[in-house]
XYZ file of C-alpha atoms in Angstrom:
719
model
C -11.275 -4.216 -21.837
C -13.410 -1.289 -22.900
C -15.317 1.071 -20.660
C -18.447 -1.070 -20.891
C -16.634 -4.108 -19.513
C -16.050 -5.948 -22.811
C -12.694 -6.952 -24.241
C -10.972 -6.591 -27.567
C -7.402 -6.935 -28.832
C -7.138 -4.520 -31.725
C -4.001 -2.739 -30.560
C -2.806 -0.106 -28.122
C -4.490 3.122 -27.108
C -4.674 6.437 -28.917
C -5.184 9.940 -27.582
C -8.940 9.612 -27.466
C -8.845 6.461 -25.321
C -9.767 4.130 -28.200
C -7.729 1.368 -29.731
C -5.475 2.140 -32.695
C -2.136 1.241 -34.173
C 0.592 3.575 -32.827
C 1.614 6.215 -35.369
C 5.363 6.987 -35.323
C 6.236 10.624 -34.722
C 7.797 12.725 -37.436
C 11.558 12.753 -37.654
C 13.147 15.600 -35.662
C 14.932 18.418 -37.449
C 18.598 17.971 -38.030
C 18.510 14.538 -39.591
C 17.517 12.488 -36.496
C 15.628 9.294 -37.162
C 13.089 7.414 -35.109
C 14.215 3.859 -34.457
C 11.700 1.014 -34.628
C 10.540 -0.515 -31.356
C 12.575 -3.448 -30.034
C 11.385 -6.922 -31.045
C 8.929 -8.628 -28.769
C 10.182 -11.341 -26.428
C 9.080 -14.946 -27.024
C 6.143 -16.117 -24.911
C 6.900 -17.445 -21.457
C 6.746 -21.248 -21.047
C 3.720 -22.695 -19.327
C 5.894 -24.294 -16.624
C 9.472 -24.336 -15.412
C 11.950 -26.514 -17.352
C 11.908 -30.068 -16.054
C 8.754 -29.578 -13.978
C 6.017 -32.166 -14.137
C 2.922 -31.150 -16.102
C 0.686 -31.317 -13.055
C 3.000 -29.474 -10.676
C 2.036 -26.014 -11.895
C -1.621 -26.951 -11.592
C -1.169 -28.097 -8.004
C 0.617 -24.864 -7.097
C -2.122 -22.780 -8.675
C -4.881 -24.766 -6.935
C -3.082 -24.367 -3.601
C -2.876 -20.611 -4.196
C -6.533 -20.448 -5.156
C -7.689 -22.405 -2.087
C -5.503 -20.599 0.459
C -7.722 -18.754 2.970
C -7.653 -14.974 2.994
C -9.458 -13.865 6.147
C -10.533 -10.285 6.602
C -7.901 -8.288 8.412
C -6.988 -4.778 9.478
C -5.828 -2.292 6.813
C -2.383 -3.104 5.470
C -2.218 -6.738 6.628
C -1.073 -9.284 4.035
C -4.191 -11.439 3.901
C -2.796 -14.411 1.965
C -2.671 -17.235 4.525
C -2.916 -14.734 7.387
C -3.570 -16.010 10.910
C -5.321 -13.302 12.972
C -3.779 -12.359 16.286
C -5.537 -11.005 19.382
C -5.830 -7.258 19.747
C -4.127 -7.171 23.148
C -0.775 -8.742 23.933
C -1.129 -11.624 26.425
C 0.870 -11.379 29.606
C 4.187 -13.151 29.142
C 6.197 -14.237 32.160
C 10.001 -14.269 31.725
C 11.407 -17.769 31.292
C 13.596 -17.637 34.373
C 10.761 -16.411 36.558
C 8.384 -18.975 35.069
C 10.694 -21.959 35.674
C 11.618 -20.780 39.162
C 7.978 -20.340 40.147
C 7.092 -23.757 38.759
C 9.895 -25.425 40.735
C 8.943 -23.653 43.952
C 5.287 -24.601 43.440
C 6.284 -28.259 43.001
C 8.327 -28.197 46.214
C 5.438 -26.579 48.094
C 3.050 -29.256 46.845
C 5.483 -32.003 47.806
C 5.854 -30.478 51.291
C 2.101 -30.272 51.795
C 1.584 -33.901 50.766
C 4.475 -35.061 52.969
C 2.995 -33.273 55.999
C -0.437 -34.758 55.317
C 0.792 -38.286 54.703
C 2.961 -38.398 57.823
C 0.209 -37.009 60.046
C 1.866 -33.706 60.986
C -1.296 -31.844 59.960
C -3.740 -34.278 61.535
C -6.117 -36.719 59.880
C -8.814 -34.249 58.809
C -8.103 -34.937 55.132
C -9.479 -38.510 55.588
C -12.839 -37.245 56.896
C -14.484 -37.111 53.386
C -13.561 -40.778 52.856
C -15.112 -41.789 56.178
C -18.306 -39.817 55.462
C -19.008 -41.131 51.964
C -17.859 -44.782 52.136
C -19.237 -47.724 54.184
C -17.181 -49.175 57.065
C -16.991 -52.530 55.315
C -15.004 -50.945 52.487
C -12.464 -49.307 54.749
C -11.972 -52.425 56.956
C -12.096 -55.015 54.200
C -9.463 -57.781 54.079
C -9.470 -57.727 50.286
C -6.350 -56.163 48.790
C -8.284 -55.100 45.692
C -10.848 -53.172 47.745
C -8.170 -51.522 49.838
C -6.313 -50.574 46.649
C -9.377 -49.001 45.121
C -10.539 -47.202 48.270
C -7.407 -46.026 50.051
C -4.967 -45.701 47.184
C -7.655 -44.238 44.917
C -8.552 -41.618 47.503
C -4.869 -40.858 48.122
C -4.388 -40.382 44.394
C -7.319 -37.938 44.269
C -5.805 -35.881 47.084
C -2.419 -35.830 45.361
C -4.051 -34.728 42.098
C -5.962 -31.983 43.888
C -2.729 -30.695 45.438
C -0.924 -30.866 42.068
C -3.737 -29.018 40.283
C -3.691 -26.276 42.875
C 0.059 -25.739 42.898
C 0.129 -26.205 39.085
C -2.178 -23.236 38.577
C -0.109 -21.158 40.962
C 3.145 -22.250 39.286
C 1.827 -21.812 35.677
C 2.610 -25.385 34.666
C 0.171 -25.095 31.761
C 2.140 -22.227 30.268
C 5.365 -24.242 30.575
C 3.678 -27.064 28.660
C 2.465 -24.736 25.902
C 5.751 -22.863 25.632
C 8.373 -25.638 25.878
C 6.800 -29.099 25.547
C 3.877 -28.858 23.119
C 5.888 -27.361 20.216
C 8.310 -30.301 20.347
C 5.505 -32.863 20.401
C 3.476 -31.213 17.661
C 3.096 -33.389 14.603
C 3.143 -32.038 11.079
C -0.247 -30.799 10.018
C -2.073 -33.154 7.682
C -2.855 -31.917 4.224
C -6.028 -29.901 4.133
C -8.857 -31.799 2.485
C -10.174 -30.551 -0.800
C -13.345 -28.513 -0.141
C -16.661 -29.696 -1.443
C -17.427 -28.660 -5.042
C -20.052 -26.153 -3.905
C -17.381 -24.273 -1.913
C -14.224 -25.088 -3.887
C -13.025 -21.953 -5.734
C -11.222 -24.214 -8.215
C -14.658 -25.388 -9.414
C -15.821 -21.794 -10.073
C -19.119 -22.131 -8.182
C -20.189 -18.537 -8.931
C -20.051 -19.194 -12.657
C -22.053 -22.395 -12.269
C -24.677 -20.653 -10.159
C -24.897 -17.861 -12.739
C -25.586 -20.184 -15.667
C -22.057 -20.432 -17.125
C -21.538 -24.147 -16.460
C -19.531 -24.925 -19.647
C -17.185 -22.015 -18.880
C -16.681 -23.273 -15.319
C -15.885 -26.787 -16.576
C -13.267 -25.460 -19.002
C -11.642 -23.249 -16.351
C -11.536 -26.092 -13.822
C -9.878 -28.353 -16.393
C -7.275 -25.702 -17.281
C -6.541 -25.124 -13.592
C -5.898 -28.821 -12.976
C -3.716 -29.040 -16.088
C -1.504 -26.135 -15.024
C -2.605 -23.868 -17.877
C -3.966 -21.123 -15.614
C -2.145 -18.492 -13.570
C -3.223 -16.077 -10.894
C -3.586 -13.217 -13.366
C -5.873 -15.352 -15.542
C -8.149 -16.017 -12.585
C -8.244 -12.312 -11.713
C -8.936 -11.294 -15.309
C -11.774 -13.777 -15.777
C -13.261 -12.850 -12.391
C -13.269 -9.216 -13.526
C -15.003 -10.167 -16.793
C -17.593 -12.186 -14.849
C -18.385 -9.168 -12.678
C -18.965 -7.227 -15.879
C -21.433 -9.915 -16.957
C -23.243 -9.846 -13.615
C -23.532 -6.046 -13.799
C -25.193 -6.294 -17.212
C -22.404 -4.663 -19.237
C -21.537 -7.846 -21.156
C -23.781 -10.660 -22.474
C -23.665 -13.992 -20.674
C -23.691 -16.023 -23.889
C -20.657 -14.221 -25.321
C -18.719 -14.687 -22.089
C -19.587 -18.392 -21.868
C -18.652 -19.054 -25.490
C -15.349 -17.183 -25.188
C -14.277 -18.980 -22.007
C -15.414 -22.398 -23.241
C -13.401 -21.842 -26.422
C -10.218 -20.179 -25.092
C -10.148 -21.342 -21.484
C -7.661 -19.510 -19.281
C -6.645 -17.283 -22.218
C -10.162 -15.865 -22.625
C -11.038 -12.184 -22.202
C -7.452 -11.039 -22.949
C -5.956 -7.646 -22.342
C -5.789 -5.572 -25.564
C -2.013 -6.070 -25.610
C -2.464 -9.850 -25.636
C -0.121 -10.268 -22.660
C -1.077 -12.573 -19.811
C 1.722 -11.676 -17.393
C 4.682 -9.370 -16.882
C 8.142 -10.414 -18.100
C 9.235 -10.783 -14.462
C 7.990 -10.028 -10.978
C 10.108 -8.329 -8.352
C 7.612 -8.408 -5.460
C 5.062 -10.802 -3.997
C 1.550 -10.254 -5.290
C -1.828 -11.721 -4.421
C -4.170 -10.932 -7.286
C -7.118 -12.452 -5.446
C -7.008 -9.554 -2.976
C -5.156 -7.092 -5.287
C -2.381 -6.738 -2.693
C 1.368 -6.322 -3.076
C 3.614 -7.162 -0.147
C 6.096 -4.406 0.734
C 7.647 -5.976 3.820
C 6.791 -7.049 7.361
C 5.857 -5.124 10.472
C 8.530 -5.315 13.125
C 7.917 -7.109 16.419
C 8.368 -3.850 18.306
C 6.473 -2.543 21.366
C 5.588 0.619 19.440
C 3.555 -1.454 16.945
C 0.075 -2.682 17.934
C 0.186 -6.341 18.944
C -2.214 -7.396 16.163
C 0.255 -6.101 13.545
C 3.525 -7.420 14.970
C 5.238 -9.907 12.710
C 2.559 -9.751 9.996
C 3.131 -8.971 6.339
C 2.560 -5.386 5.241
C 0.700 -5.029 1.938
C -0.989 -2.305 -0.084
C -3.870 -2.470 -2.523
C -6.245 -0.166 -4.380
C -8.343 0.230 -1.233
C -5.359 1.955 0.431
C -3.697 3.584 -2.577
C -7.109 5.055 -3.374
C -6.495 7.532 -0.547
C -3.065 8.398 -2.085
C 0.390 7.716 -0.665
C 3.247 10.083 0.187
C 6.690 8.580 0.873
C 9.496 10.831 2.157
C 13.094 9.735 2.499
C 16.579 10.767 1.394
C 18.321 9.365 -1.651
C 19.310 5.741 -1.088
C 16.595 5.036 1.487
C 14.772 2.642 -0.865
C 11.869 4.722 -2.154
C 12.071 3.535 -5.754
C 13.146 -0.078 -5.283
C 11.124 -0.883 -2.158
C 7.999 1.247 -2.629
C 7.517 2.774 -6.080
C 8.357 -0.156 -8.349
C 6.468 -2.833 -6.330
C 3.367 -0.631 -6.374
C 3.781 0.123 -10.094
C 4.302 -3.572 -10.806
C 1.144 -4.467 -8.877
C -0.864 -1.885 -10.806
C 0.503 -3.197 -14.110
C -0.695 -6.665 -13.128
C -4.065 -5.211 -12.199
C -4.198 -3.522 -15.604
C -3.527 -6.846 -17.347
C -6.405 -8.242 -15.308
C -8.663 -5.434 -16.529
C -8.951 -3.803 -13.121
C -6.735 -0.700 -13.243
C -5.086 1.974 -15.367
C -1.642 3.165 -14.285
C 0.675 6.006 -15.305
C 4.260 5.870 -13.985
C 6.404 9.015 -14.219
C 10.095 9.154 -13.419
C 13.536 9.986 -14.679
C 14.992 7.873 -17.466
C 16.805 4.891 -15.955
C 15.216 5.302 -12.534
C 14.441 1.579 -12.220
C 10.720 1.687 -12.952
C 10.615 -1.647 -14.729
C 11.338 -2.850 -18.256
C 9.610 -1.343 -21.271
C 7.886 -4.682 -21.927
C 5.895 -4.203 -18.728
C 4.032 -1.232 -20.268
C 1.739 -0.647 -23.208
C 2.980 2.904 -23.843
C 6.469 4.210 -23.070
C 6.952 7.938 -23.685
C 10.622 8.926 -23.687
C 10.436 12.697 -23.767
C 13.472 14.214 -25.479
C 14.674 10.981 -27.076
C 14.350 10.543 -30.856
C 13.715 6.790 -30.535
C 10.483 7.317 -28.595
C 7.564 5.786 -30.489
C 4.940 7.693 -28.523
C 4.389 11.398 -28.034
C 2.673 13.277 -25.195
C -0.356 15.481 -25.768
C 0.430 18.911 -24.350
C -3.275 19.754 -23.965
C -4.481 16.482 -22.474
C -6.688 15.471 -25.392
C -9.347 18.079 -24.636
C -11.077 20.274 -27.214
C -12.195 22.899 -24.686
C -9.829 25.927 -24.706
C -10.656 26.858 -21.119
C -9.934 23.352 -19.832
C -6.710 23.155 -21.822
C -5.668 26.574 -20.521
C -6.309 25.577 -16.907
C -4.199 22.420 -17.154
C -1.395 24.117 -19.046
C -1.298 27.089 -16.652
C -0.950 24.704 -13.717
C 1.975 23.012 -15.441
C 3.773 26.206 -16.447
C 3.409 28.504 -13.437
C 1.742 26.410 -10.734
C 4.921 26.521 -8.648
C 5.050 30.346 -8.888
C 1.642 30.833 -7.268
C 1.498 32.118 -3.715
C 1.958 28.879 -1.729
C -1.287 28.982 0.218
C -4.211 26.639 -0.169
C -6.501 29.431 -1.391
C -4.197 30.560 -4.206
C -4.788 29.521 -7.837
C -3.675 30.133 -11.429
C -6.835 31.814 -12.726
C -5.002 34.868 -14.126
C -2.576 32.669 -16.057
C -5.487 30.514 -17.231
C -7.214 33.614 -18.580
C -4.095 34.706 -20.493
C -3.739 31.289 -22.128
C -7.456 31.006 -22.890
C -7.339 34.382 -24.694
C -4.920 32.810 -27.161
C -5.936 29.143 -27.297
C -9.586 29.893 -28.020
C -9.018 32.161 -31.062
C -6.282 29.910 -32.444
C -8.457 26.794 -32.281
C -11.404 28.643 -33.783
C -9.280 29.414 -36.854
C -7.093 26.323 -37.260
C -9.229 23.616 -35.637
C -6.372 22.669 -33.324
C -4.283 24.146 -30.527
C -0.956 25.878 -31.266
C 2.331 24.025 -31.146
C 4.986 24.977 -28.614
C 6.837 27.460 -30.918
C 3.542 29.002 -32.041
C 2.291 29.403 -28.489
C 5.599 30.943 -27.441
C 5.404 33.509 -30.249
C 1.826 34.427 -29.327
C 2.713 34.854 -25.640
C 5.735 36.982 -26.552
C 3.424 39.254 -28.558
C 5.262 38.862 -31.870
C 3.352 41.126 -34.318
C 3.301 38.739 -37.330
C 1.573 35.737 -35.616
C -0.882 38.014 -33.804
C -1.654 39.914 -37.017
C -2.207 36.721 -38.987
C -4.484 35.368 -36.248
C -6.496 38.607 -36.205
C -6.941 38.591 -39.991
C -8.071 34.956 -39.957
C -10.632 35.718 -37.232
C -11.958 38.699 -39.178
C -12.258 36.678 -42.379
C -14.149 33.871 -40.631
C -16.405 36.222 -38.639
C -15.491 35.080 -35.085
C -16.480 38.248 -33.251
C -16.351 36.639 -29.782
C -12.832 35.366 -30.340
C -11.786 38.780 -31.675
C -12.749 40.315 -28.338
C -10.591 37.725 -26.589
C -7.624 38.582 -28.787
C -8.198 42.321 -28.294
C -8.093 41.859 -24.529
C -4.800 39.948 -24.823
C -3.223 42.653 -26.998
C -4.274 45.402 -24.579
C -2.468 43.612 -21.749
C 0.784 43.168 -23.677
C 3.623 45.170 -22.200
C 1.654 46.393 -19.178
C 3.146 45.966 -15.708
C 1.959 42.748 -14.125
C 1.225 41.035 -17.439
C 1.713 37.285 -17.030
C 2.272 36.677 -20.719
C 6.029 37.232 -20.415
C 6.314 34.753 -17.528
C 4.300 32.150 -19.436
C 6.458 32.727 -22.509
C 9.622 32.182 -20.466
C 8.238 28.945 -19.069
C 6.992 27.602 -22.412
C 10.429 28.434 -23.828
C 11.825 25.638 -21.644
C 9.879 23.213 -23.853
C 10.840 25.014 -27.077
C 14.245 23.356 -27.241
C 15.863 21.284 -30.019
C 15.609 18.143 -27.868
C 11.807 18.516 -27.770
C 11.327 19.647 -31.373
C 9.622 16.405 -32.432
C 7.366 16.232 -29.358
C 4.030 17.795 -28.393
C 2.829 17.646 -32.003
C -0.532 19.302 -32.685
C -0.509 19.200 -36.497
C -2.397 15.905 -36.719
C 0.464 14.028 -38.406
C 0.797 11.798 -35.338
C -1.440 10.759 -32.463
C 0.089 11.874 -29.143
C -0.913 9.862 -26.121
C -3.525 11.477 -23.913
C -4.533 10.660 -20.374
C -8.119 10.524 -21.609
C -7.323 6.821 -22.092
C -7.787 6.182 -18.343
C -11.150 4.626 -19.209
C -9.164 1.591 -20.392
C -6.755 -0.757 -18.565
C -3.670 0.925 -19.980
C -0.099 0.841 -18.645
C 1.923 3.984 -19.337
C 5.440 5.026 -18.425
C 6.739 8.554 -18.961
C 10.520 9.013 -18.860
C 11.465 12.597 -18.035
C 14.693 14.155 -19.403
C 16.230 15.278 -16.123
C 19.799 15.515 -17.456
C 20.182 19.042 -18.778
C 16.459 19.755 -18.637
C 15.607 19.741 -14.932
C 13.189 22.692 -15.166
C 11.468 21.192 -18.203
C 11.117 17.876 -16.346
C 9.338 19.592 -13.458
C 6.974 21.318 -15.907
C 6.185 17.980 -17.550
C 5.668 16.308 -14.161
C 3.197 19.026 -13.175
C 1.549 18.671 -16.591
C 1.023 14.916 -16.194
C -0.245 15.376 -12.626
C -2.705 18.082 -13.695
C -3.914 16.057 -16.687
C -4.282 12.913 -14.582
C -6.334 14.558 -11.836
C -8.554 16.253 -14.428
C -9.052 13.089 -16.514
C -9.594 10.763 -13.545
C -12.301 13.007 -12.113
C -14.007 13.405 -15.518
C -14.308 9.675 -16.286
C -17.807 8.370 -16.918
C -16.847 4.768 -16.102
C -15.062 4.670 -12.758
C -15.013 0.909 -12.361
C -11.300 0.881 -13.213
C -8.925 2.056 -10.518
C -6.711 4.827 -11.924
C -3.361 5.614 -10.319
C -0.483 7.978 -11.032
C 2.911 6.951 -9.637
C 5.279 9.943 -9.504
C 8.766 8.808 -8.564
C 9.992 12.300 -7.651
C 7.339 14.901 -6.834
C 9.796 17.758 -6.333
C 8.267 20.945 -7.717
C 4.863 19.378 -8.405
C 3.083 20.160 -5.139
C 1.035 23.311 -5.688
C -2.160 24.654 -4.083
C -4.207 23.415 -7.050
C -2.615 19.936 -7.061
C -3.325 19.516 -3.337
C -6.984 20.406 -3.910
C -7.224 17.972 -6.823
C -5.572 15.126 -4.896
C -8.212 15.483 -2.195
C -10.954 14.834 -4.776
C -9.433 11.649 -6.220
C -10.751 9.338 -3.517
C -14.344 9.704 -4.691
C -13.252 9.098 -8.316
C -11.732 5.644 -7.597
C -8.260 7.021 -8.240
C -5.127 7.875 -6.311
C -1.553 9.094 -6.611
C 1.740 7.835 -5.206
C 4.237 10.630 -4.540
C 7.806 10.447 -3.275
C 9.991 13.250 -1.951
C 13.561 13.382 -0.742
C 12.570 15.892 1.929
C 9.536 17.944 2.836
C 11.700 21.020 2.240
C 10.905 20.469 -1.456
C 7.332 21.531 -0.606
C 6.574 25.153 0.372
C 6.045 25.459 4.108
C 2.377 26.566 3.891
C 1.550 23.478 1.791
C 3.198 20.782 3.931
C 0.356 20.296 6.386
C -2.350 20.414 3.653
C -0.392 17.841 1.635
C -0.009 15.482 4.597
C -3.699 15.929 5.308
C -4.740 15.316 1.680
C -3.120 11.867 1.471
C -4.397 8.948 3.498
C -1.142 6.915 3.603
C 2.045 8.550 4.870
C 5.476 6.921 4.919
C 8.632 8.224 6.597
C 11.707 6.252 5.566
C 14.970 5.953 7.451
C 17.351 8.894 7.306
C 14.657 11.526 7.766
C 15.733 14.869 9.189
C 14.303 16.033 12.536
C 12.568 18.918 10.755
C 10.724 16.522 8.452
C 10.061 14.238 11.398
C 8.372 17.106 13.236
C 5.794 17.456 10.436
C 5.042 13.726 10.523
C 4.852 13.751 14.322
C 2.278 16.539 14.206
C 0.046 14.871 11.638
C 0.181 11.507 13.472
C -0.816 13.171 16.730
C -0.628 11.780 20.245
C -2.012 8.812 22.160
C -2.662 7.896 25.777
C -0.122 5.459 27.210
C 0.575 3.951 30.609
C 3.743 5.450 32.102
C 5.591 3.889 35.028
C 7.701 6.063 37.318
C 10.094 4.094 39.545
C 11.489 5.830 42.635
C 14.166 4.399 44.954
C 13.868 5.686 48.535
C 16.683 5.086 51.012
C 15.699 3.046 54.082
C 16.840 4.483 57.411
C 17.376 1.931 60.207
C 16.437 2.934 63.751
C 17.726 -0.030 65.740
C 21.349 -1.114 66.206
C 20.601 -4.492 64.586
C 19.018 -2.773 61.602
C 21.954 -0.416 61.201
C 24.391 -3.333 61.344
C 22.350 -5.176 58.697
C 22.352 -2.104 56.472
C 26.114 -1.727 56.842
C 26.553 -5.385 55.879
C 24.289 -4.948 52.786
C 26.250 -1.871 51.729
C 29.543 -3.741 52.045
C 28.204 -6.674 50.002
C 26.250 -4.807 47.287
C 28.031 -1.467 47.276
C 24.706 0.391 47.486
C 22.670 1.733 50.317
C 19.459 -0.210 51.133
C 16.517 1.303 49.278
C 12.794 0.713 48.873
C 11.384 0.902 45.345
C 8.109 2.747 44.724
C 6.314 2.350 41.360
C 3.780 4.967 40.190
C 1.541 4.124 37.217
C -0.291 6.949 35.433
C -1.893 7.724 32.066
C -0.025 10.315 29.986
C -0.460 11.650 26.451
C 2.612 11.342 24.253
C 3.438 11.524 20.553
C 3.036 8.264 18.669
C 6.413 8.877 16.995
C 8.477 11.867 17.986
C 10.653 13.814 15.571
C 13.787 12.515 17.285
C 12.643 8.890 16.991
C 11.812 9.282 13.308
C 15.224 10.808 12.677
C 17.360 8.460 14.777
C 15.392 5.332 15.779
C 14.314 4.036 12.346
C 16.917 1.464 11.189
C 18.180 1.399 7.582
C 15.790 -0.375 5.245
C 12.830 0.411 7.522
C 10.033 2.952 7.421
C 7.184 4.215 9.584
C 3.892 3.983 7.720
C 0.338 5.018 8.595
C -2.596 3.809 6.503
C -6.162 4.859 5.737
C -8.437 3.007 3.335
C -11.245 4.382 1.191
C -13.846 3.314 3.796
C -12.198 5.410 6.492
C -10.576 2.590 8.498
C -7.049 3.446 9.520
C -3.941 1.908 11.012
C -1.632 3.795 13.387
C 1.990 4.457 12.409
C 3.729 1.099 11.985
C 7.444 0.350 11.975
C 7.932 -1.733 8.816
C 10.932 -3.694 7.583
C 10.901 -3.080 3.819
C 13.341 -5.967 3.343
C 11.209 -8.512 5.207
C-alpha cells in the first residue's frame, strides 16, 4: 500500500521508500560471497487437514461477530464482559451460611410464638378488619382454607422475607444454587443483515454492493481470515477518505475477493503466530491481570492487551536477563505490528542481536544482517537523506551521543558541525556522501584525501564549501577538537566484518528508514559477538534515523514503530527529546533494558516521563524499583489500625471470669478497637517491586494517545 492509500505488488522497498527489486551487495574483500536468499515456503493451506470446508468459515464468522465493547486502556476487548468499578461487598462463606441458619431459626421461633398464642392475637387483627364475618365463620371448608390458611401463608411469607433479607438468602442463591441450575446459553442468533458485520454493511451503504457480496461469499466459504478483513477495511477507509477511487476498489474486490488489495510482498499471513491477536481492534494479548487487591477491581481477571493506541506513547520494559522481556513482550508486540503491516496499517522496524528470538526471517520484508556476508540487504549510514546537515546530525548522535553530558539540555551540535564541514564539501564534489573508510580518513586529517577534496572544490568553484573545509582544517590538532573522537568512533565500523556494508558508491541500494511511508516490515540483526561497541553505535543510528524519519513523514496514516530489544547505550539526551515528539507523529518505540543502571542517572527520570507505558518485570533491583515507585506516585487508601486493650475487672465475679478465660484461651481478656483513616501511600513501593512480583509477572502502567491512563497493574505474562 502506497502513501496515498493504494496498493501494488511490484516488489520490496528501496532506500527512497519506493518499490524495487532488491539489489545484492557487492562481494566483500577476501573472497567472501553473498549467498542467495533461502527459497520461499509453500503457501499455507486454506484450512486444517481433515477439516470440513465450512468449518473455517464458521470460525471466521464467529470471530467477526464477537462483541468488542469499549473498555479501559489495556483491556482485551475481544468478548470482554465489563465489570463494575467498585468491588461489591463479599461476605465470607462461613459467616454467610451461619447468618442464614440463625435467621431461619429466628423466623421459625417468631412464627411458633405467634401460632401458639404466646405473643397474643394481634396478628389476626388485619384479617378481622378487612374480611366479612360470614367468611371467618363459614362452615365451608373451601372458604376456611382460602381465608385462614391463605392469611397464615401470607404471614409466614412476610416473616420469611424479612429474615431472608437479614440472613442474605438471596446471596446464597446467587452464589451456590443458581450456578448449578444455569443452563447452557443458547447460540446467539445471527444479527440482521443491516447490522451483521459478515454482510459488510458499510460497503453496501457506500455503493460497493458487488464487493460486499463477494466478501460475504468468501467469508461463508472459509476463504477469508482475520488479516484479510483488516486489510480490506483499511483499503475501504482509504476509499472513503478520497485517496483511492471507488470503482477500482469495487472491481478489485469483486474480482479477487478476500485476496484483494494485497500487501506488496503478496503475503496474507505470517508463517506462524506465537501470541493471540485481534486484528479488528489491533490488539495483542500479553497476559492477564492478576486477581490481586492491589489491582483495580475492573481490571482483575481480565486479559491485558496492547495496541497502537498504547504503543503510540512508547513502552519501556525493564527486567533482568531471563525475566521474559523478549519472549513475553518484544516478540508478541513485533508479531502484532508485522500483522498490522500486512494489513496495510503499520510500518515496523525490529532491532536486536542475531538469534535473539525476534521471529523467523519469513515474517519480514527486509532482514539486514550487519556483519554477515549472506545478508541480502544493506543499511544506509546516512538515512537516505541528501541534506548534509541532517545527515551530520543523525550520524553525530549515533557516534558520540553517549559521550554527551547526560543532562536533558545537552546536545551534539559541536560534533554535528564537525561532520557537516566534511559531508557538505564531499557531496558537493562527488554527488554522494563518503564511505566509512573515506570519512575516517577525513576525520583523521590525512593530508592526501583533504588535499584532493580541496583541489576538486577549487576546480568546480564551490567557494562556500571551501570555507567549510578551511574551518575544519584550522581545527585539526587543536585542543578540544572533536574530529579525533569521531574518527575513533567511526573506526569501530571500519572493520573487515563491515567492509561490504554501508555502501555509498551507488552499486547497491541500501535500505533507508525513509520507507516508513509504506507498510514495511524490517529486522536488523546487530553483530554483538566481538563488536559490542559497534552494535551500540548501530542501535543509536537506527533510533536516530527512525525518530527523524517518522517525524518527517508527510503521510502519517500508517503507525510507525521501532522495537529495540536491548536499548543499552542508546538513551541519550537527544533520543529522549525525540521520543517525546513521536506521539504526535503517530509513531512510537518499544525499549527494553536489563536495569536502569544502563541509563545515566540524570536521564532516568526524563526517560520514564517520556514514555507513556512503563513495565517492571520480576527480578528488579530495589534501586530500579525506587525509580518506578517515584514515577508512579502515591494514592490515598483506607488504612485500618487495630488495637487490643486489656480489660480490667473490678468485681470478684469479673476477675474470676477473666481468670477462667485466661486458663482456657491462654490470653488475657482484651477489647479490640479499630481506627479507620485515609493515608497516602506509594502505589508500588521499591521493596514490593523487588520482592513481591512473582516470576513470569510484571507491573505495568499504561497511557494511550488520548491521555487516558491505567494505574500500575500486576500482570501474569503467562496467563
